[in-house]
Coordinates of C-alpha atoms and ligand atoms in Angstrom, one line a residue:
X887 CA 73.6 73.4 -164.0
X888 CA 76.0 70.9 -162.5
X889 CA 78.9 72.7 -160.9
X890 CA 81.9 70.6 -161.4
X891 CA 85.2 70.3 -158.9
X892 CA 87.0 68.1 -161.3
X893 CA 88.4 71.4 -163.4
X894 CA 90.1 72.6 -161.2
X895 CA 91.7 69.7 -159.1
X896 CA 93.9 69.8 -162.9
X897 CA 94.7 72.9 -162.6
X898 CA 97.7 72.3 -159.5
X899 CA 98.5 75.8 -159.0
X900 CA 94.3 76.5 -158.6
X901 CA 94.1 73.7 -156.8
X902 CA 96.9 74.7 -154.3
X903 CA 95.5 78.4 -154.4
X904 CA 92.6 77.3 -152.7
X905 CA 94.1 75.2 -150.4
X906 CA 96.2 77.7 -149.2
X907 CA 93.3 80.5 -149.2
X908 CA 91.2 78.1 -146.2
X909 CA 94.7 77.3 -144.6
X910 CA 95.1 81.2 -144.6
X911 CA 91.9 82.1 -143.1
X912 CA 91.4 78.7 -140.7
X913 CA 95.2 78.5 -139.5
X914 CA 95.5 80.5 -135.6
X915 CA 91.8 79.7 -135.1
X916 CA 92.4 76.7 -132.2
X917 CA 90.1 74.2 -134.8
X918 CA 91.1 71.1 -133.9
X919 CA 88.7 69.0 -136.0
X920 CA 88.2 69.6 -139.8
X921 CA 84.8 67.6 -140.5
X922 CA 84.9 66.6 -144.0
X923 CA 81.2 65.8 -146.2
X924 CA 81.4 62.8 -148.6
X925 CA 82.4 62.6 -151.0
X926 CA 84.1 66.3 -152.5
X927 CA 84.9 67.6 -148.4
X928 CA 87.0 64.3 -148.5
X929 CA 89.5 66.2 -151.3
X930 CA 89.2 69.8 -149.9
X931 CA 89.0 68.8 -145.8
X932 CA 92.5 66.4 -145.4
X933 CA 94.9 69.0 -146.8
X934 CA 93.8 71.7 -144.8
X935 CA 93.3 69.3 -141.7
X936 CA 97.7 68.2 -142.2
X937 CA 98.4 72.5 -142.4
X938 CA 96.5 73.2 -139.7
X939 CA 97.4 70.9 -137.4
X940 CA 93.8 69.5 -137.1
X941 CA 92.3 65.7 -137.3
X942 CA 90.2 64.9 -140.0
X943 CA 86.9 63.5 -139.2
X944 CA 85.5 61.8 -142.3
X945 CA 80.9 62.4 -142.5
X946 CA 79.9 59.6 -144.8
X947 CA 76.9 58.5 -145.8
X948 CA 74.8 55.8 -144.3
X949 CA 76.0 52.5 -144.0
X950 CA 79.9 53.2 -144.9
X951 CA 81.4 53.3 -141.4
X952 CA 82.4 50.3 -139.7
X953 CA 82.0 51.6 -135.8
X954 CA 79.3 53.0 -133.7
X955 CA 77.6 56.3 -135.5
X956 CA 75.6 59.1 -134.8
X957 CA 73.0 60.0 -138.0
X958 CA 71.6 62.9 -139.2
X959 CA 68.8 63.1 -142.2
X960 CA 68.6 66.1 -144.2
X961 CA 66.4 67.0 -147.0
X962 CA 67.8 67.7 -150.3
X963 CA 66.8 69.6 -153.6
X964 CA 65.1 65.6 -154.7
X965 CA 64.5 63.4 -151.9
X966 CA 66.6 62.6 -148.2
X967 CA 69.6 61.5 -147.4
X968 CA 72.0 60.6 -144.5
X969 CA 75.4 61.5 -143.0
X970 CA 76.5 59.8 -139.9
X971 CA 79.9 60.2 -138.3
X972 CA 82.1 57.6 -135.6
X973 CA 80.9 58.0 -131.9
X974 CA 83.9 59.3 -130.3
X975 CA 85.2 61.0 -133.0
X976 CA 84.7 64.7 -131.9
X977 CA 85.1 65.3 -128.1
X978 CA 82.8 67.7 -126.4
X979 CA 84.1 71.1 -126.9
X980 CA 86.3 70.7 -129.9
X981 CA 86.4 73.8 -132.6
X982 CA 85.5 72.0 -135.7
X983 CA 85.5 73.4 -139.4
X984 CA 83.0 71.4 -141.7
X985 CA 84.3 71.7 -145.4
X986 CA 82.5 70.5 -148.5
X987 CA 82.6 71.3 -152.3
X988 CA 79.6 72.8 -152.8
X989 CA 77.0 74.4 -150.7
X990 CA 73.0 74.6 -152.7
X991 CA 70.7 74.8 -150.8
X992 CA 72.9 74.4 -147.3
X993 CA 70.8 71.4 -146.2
X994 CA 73.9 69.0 -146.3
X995 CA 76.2 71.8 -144.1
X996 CA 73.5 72.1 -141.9
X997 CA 73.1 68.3 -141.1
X998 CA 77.1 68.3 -141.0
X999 CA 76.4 71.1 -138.2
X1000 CA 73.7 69.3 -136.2
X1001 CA 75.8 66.2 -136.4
X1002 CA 79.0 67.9 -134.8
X1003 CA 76.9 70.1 -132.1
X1004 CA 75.3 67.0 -131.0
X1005 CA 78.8 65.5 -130.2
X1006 CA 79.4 68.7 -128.0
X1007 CA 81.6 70.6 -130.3
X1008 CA 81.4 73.8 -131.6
X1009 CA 81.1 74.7 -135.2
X1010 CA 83.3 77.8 -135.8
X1011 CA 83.0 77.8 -139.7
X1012 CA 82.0 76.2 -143.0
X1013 CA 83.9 76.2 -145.6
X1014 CA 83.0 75.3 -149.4
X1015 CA 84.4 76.0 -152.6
X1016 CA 81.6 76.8 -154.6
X1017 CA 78.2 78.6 -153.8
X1018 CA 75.2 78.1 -156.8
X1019 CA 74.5 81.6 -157.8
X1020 CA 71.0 80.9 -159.2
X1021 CA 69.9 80.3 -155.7
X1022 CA 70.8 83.9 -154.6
X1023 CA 68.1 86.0 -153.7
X1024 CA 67.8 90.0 -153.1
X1025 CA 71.7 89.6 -152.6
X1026 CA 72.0 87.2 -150.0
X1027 CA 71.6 83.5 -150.9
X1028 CA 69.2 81.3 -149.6
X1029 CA 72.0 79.1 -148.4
X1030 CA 73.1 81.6 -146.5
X1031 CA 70.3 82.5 -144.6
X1032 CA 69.4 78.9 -143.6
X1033 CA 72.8 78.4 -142.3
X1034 CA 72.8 81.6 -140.2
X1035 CA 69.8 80.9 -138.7
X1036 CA 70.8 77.6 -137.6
X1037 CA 73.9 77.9 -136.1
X1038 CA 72.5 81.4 -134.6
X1039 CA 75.4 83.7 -135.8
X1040 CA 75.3 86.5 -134.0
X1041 CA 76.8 89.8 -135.3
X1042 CA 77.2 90.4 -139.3
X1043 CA 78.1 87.4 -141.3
X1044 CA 81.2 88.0 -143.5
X1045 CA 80.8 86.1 -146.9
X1046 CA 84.2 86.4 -149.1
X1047 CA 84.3 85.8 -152.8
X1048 CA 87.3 83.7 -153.6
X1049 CA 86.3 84.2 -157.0
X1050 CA 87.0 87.5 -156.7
X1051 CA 89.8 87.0 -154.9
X1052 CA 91.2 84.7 -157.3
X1053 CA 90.9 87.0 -159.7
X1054 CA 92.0 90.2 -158.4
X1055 CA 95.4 87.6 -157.7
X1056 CA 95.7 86.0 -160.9
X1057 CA 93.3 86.5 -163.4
X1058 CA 90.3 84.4 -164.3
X1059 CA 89.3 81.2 -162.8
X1060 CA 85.9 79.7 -163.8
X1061 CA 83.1 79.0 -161.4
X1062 CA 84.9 78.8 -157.8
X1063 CA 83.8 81.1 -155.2
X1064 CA 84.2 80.2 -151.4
X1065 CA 82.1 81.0 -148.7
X1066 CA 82.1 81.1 -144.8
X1067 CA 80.8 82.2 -142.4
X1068 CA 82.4 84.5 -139.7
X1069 CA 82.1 84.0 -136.0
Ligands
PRP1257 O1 73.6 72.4 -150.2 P1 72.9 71.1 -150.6 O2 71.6 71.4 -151.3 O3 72.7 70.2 -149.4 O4 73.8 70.4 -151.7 C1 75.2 70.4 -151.6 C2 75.7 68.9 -151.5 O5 75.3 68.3 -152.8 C3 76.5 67.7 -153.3 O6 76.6 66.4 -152.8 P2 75.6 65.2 -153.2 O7 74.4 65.3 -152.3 O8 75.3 65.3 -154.7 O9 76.4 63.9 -152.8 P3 77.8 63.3 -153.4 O10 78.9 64.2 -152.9 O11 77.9 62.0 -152.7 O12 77.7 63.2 -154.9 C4 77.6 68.5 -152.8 O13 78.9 67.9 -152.9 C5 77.2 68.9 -151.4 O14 77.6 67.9 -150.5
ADE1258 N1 74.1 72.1 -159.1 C1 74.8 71.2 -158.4 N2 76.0 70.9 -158.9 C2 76.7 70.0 -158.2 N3 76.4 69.5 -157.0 C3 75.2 69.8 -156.5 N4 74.6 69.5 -155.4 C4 73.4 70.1 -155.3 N5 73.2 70.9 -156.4 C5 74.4 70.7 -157.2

């Protein structure tokens, strides 16, 4: 099933309620770069960037940046795509937080990831707005898994349910869960 942003970005107080659930969690945490994934990370990524006090670094895909990029192919559910991201952009040793919509199967994060690491900077979270629930398996989700293994989390990995969250806070909200991962 398609999992649709567009819902709640009508719905200002949702839409503000998440905002201010990442800018919660992501404030005090020295991130200095917020790496936003075309095109949904482009409407989550900037107003947490401006609360936190963090530039916004856009990862578009191929062919959509006027300067000099660094690329990174990733496979997805049907095919391969791109993202590539300004040389210069992210200076070695920068705390970045990548944010997206949506995380499937994790193979866009992970390419996000790769992308930032290879400028020297250090990935300190991800940050999306919904995680598929078909893909979870045996209770943790496939995503999941991938992404821990690749950025080599060591220690437990902490995955909060803004769904739940949401609800516990103001009753029910359709389809919007969040999930990071903790250092
Ligand atoms: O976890 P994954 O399996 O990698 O999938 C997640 C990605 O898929 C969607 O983007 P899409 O590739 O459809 O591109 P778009 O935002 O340009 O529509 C979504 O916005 C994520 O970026
Ligand atoms: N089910 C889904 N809905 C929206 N975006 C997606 N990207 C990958 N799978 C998706």
């Amino acid at each position: 099933m398609f999992q649709d942003i567009t819902t709640l970005l009508l719905d200002p107080k949702a839409f503000k309620d998440t905002i201010d659930l990442f800018i919660e969690r992501f404030k005090g945490k020295n991130i200095s770069v917020v790496a936003g994934i075309e095109a949904r990370g482009f409407i989550f990524g900037p107003p947490i960037a401006l609360a936190i006090g963090a530039k916004f670094v856009p990862l578009r895909k191929p062919r959509k940046l006027p300067g000099e990029v660094i690329s990174e192919k990733y496979v997805l559910e049907y095919g391969t795509d791109c993202l590539e991201m300004h040389v210069g952009a992210v200076e070695p040793d920068e705390r970045a937080l990548v944010v997206d919509d949506l995380i499937a199967t994790g193979g866009t994060l992970c390419a996000a990831m790769n992308l930032l690491e290879r400028a020297g900077a250090e990935v300190v979270e991800c940050a999306c707005v919904i995680e598929l629930p078909d893909l979870k398996l045996l209770g943790l989700s496939i995503s999941r898994c991938m992404i821990w293994l690749f950025i080599e989390v060591i220690g437990p990995i902490l995955y909060l349910s803004h769904y739940q969250w949401y609800q516990s806070q103001h009753g029910p909200m359709e389809g919007t869960v969040a999930v990071w991962l903790e250092e």
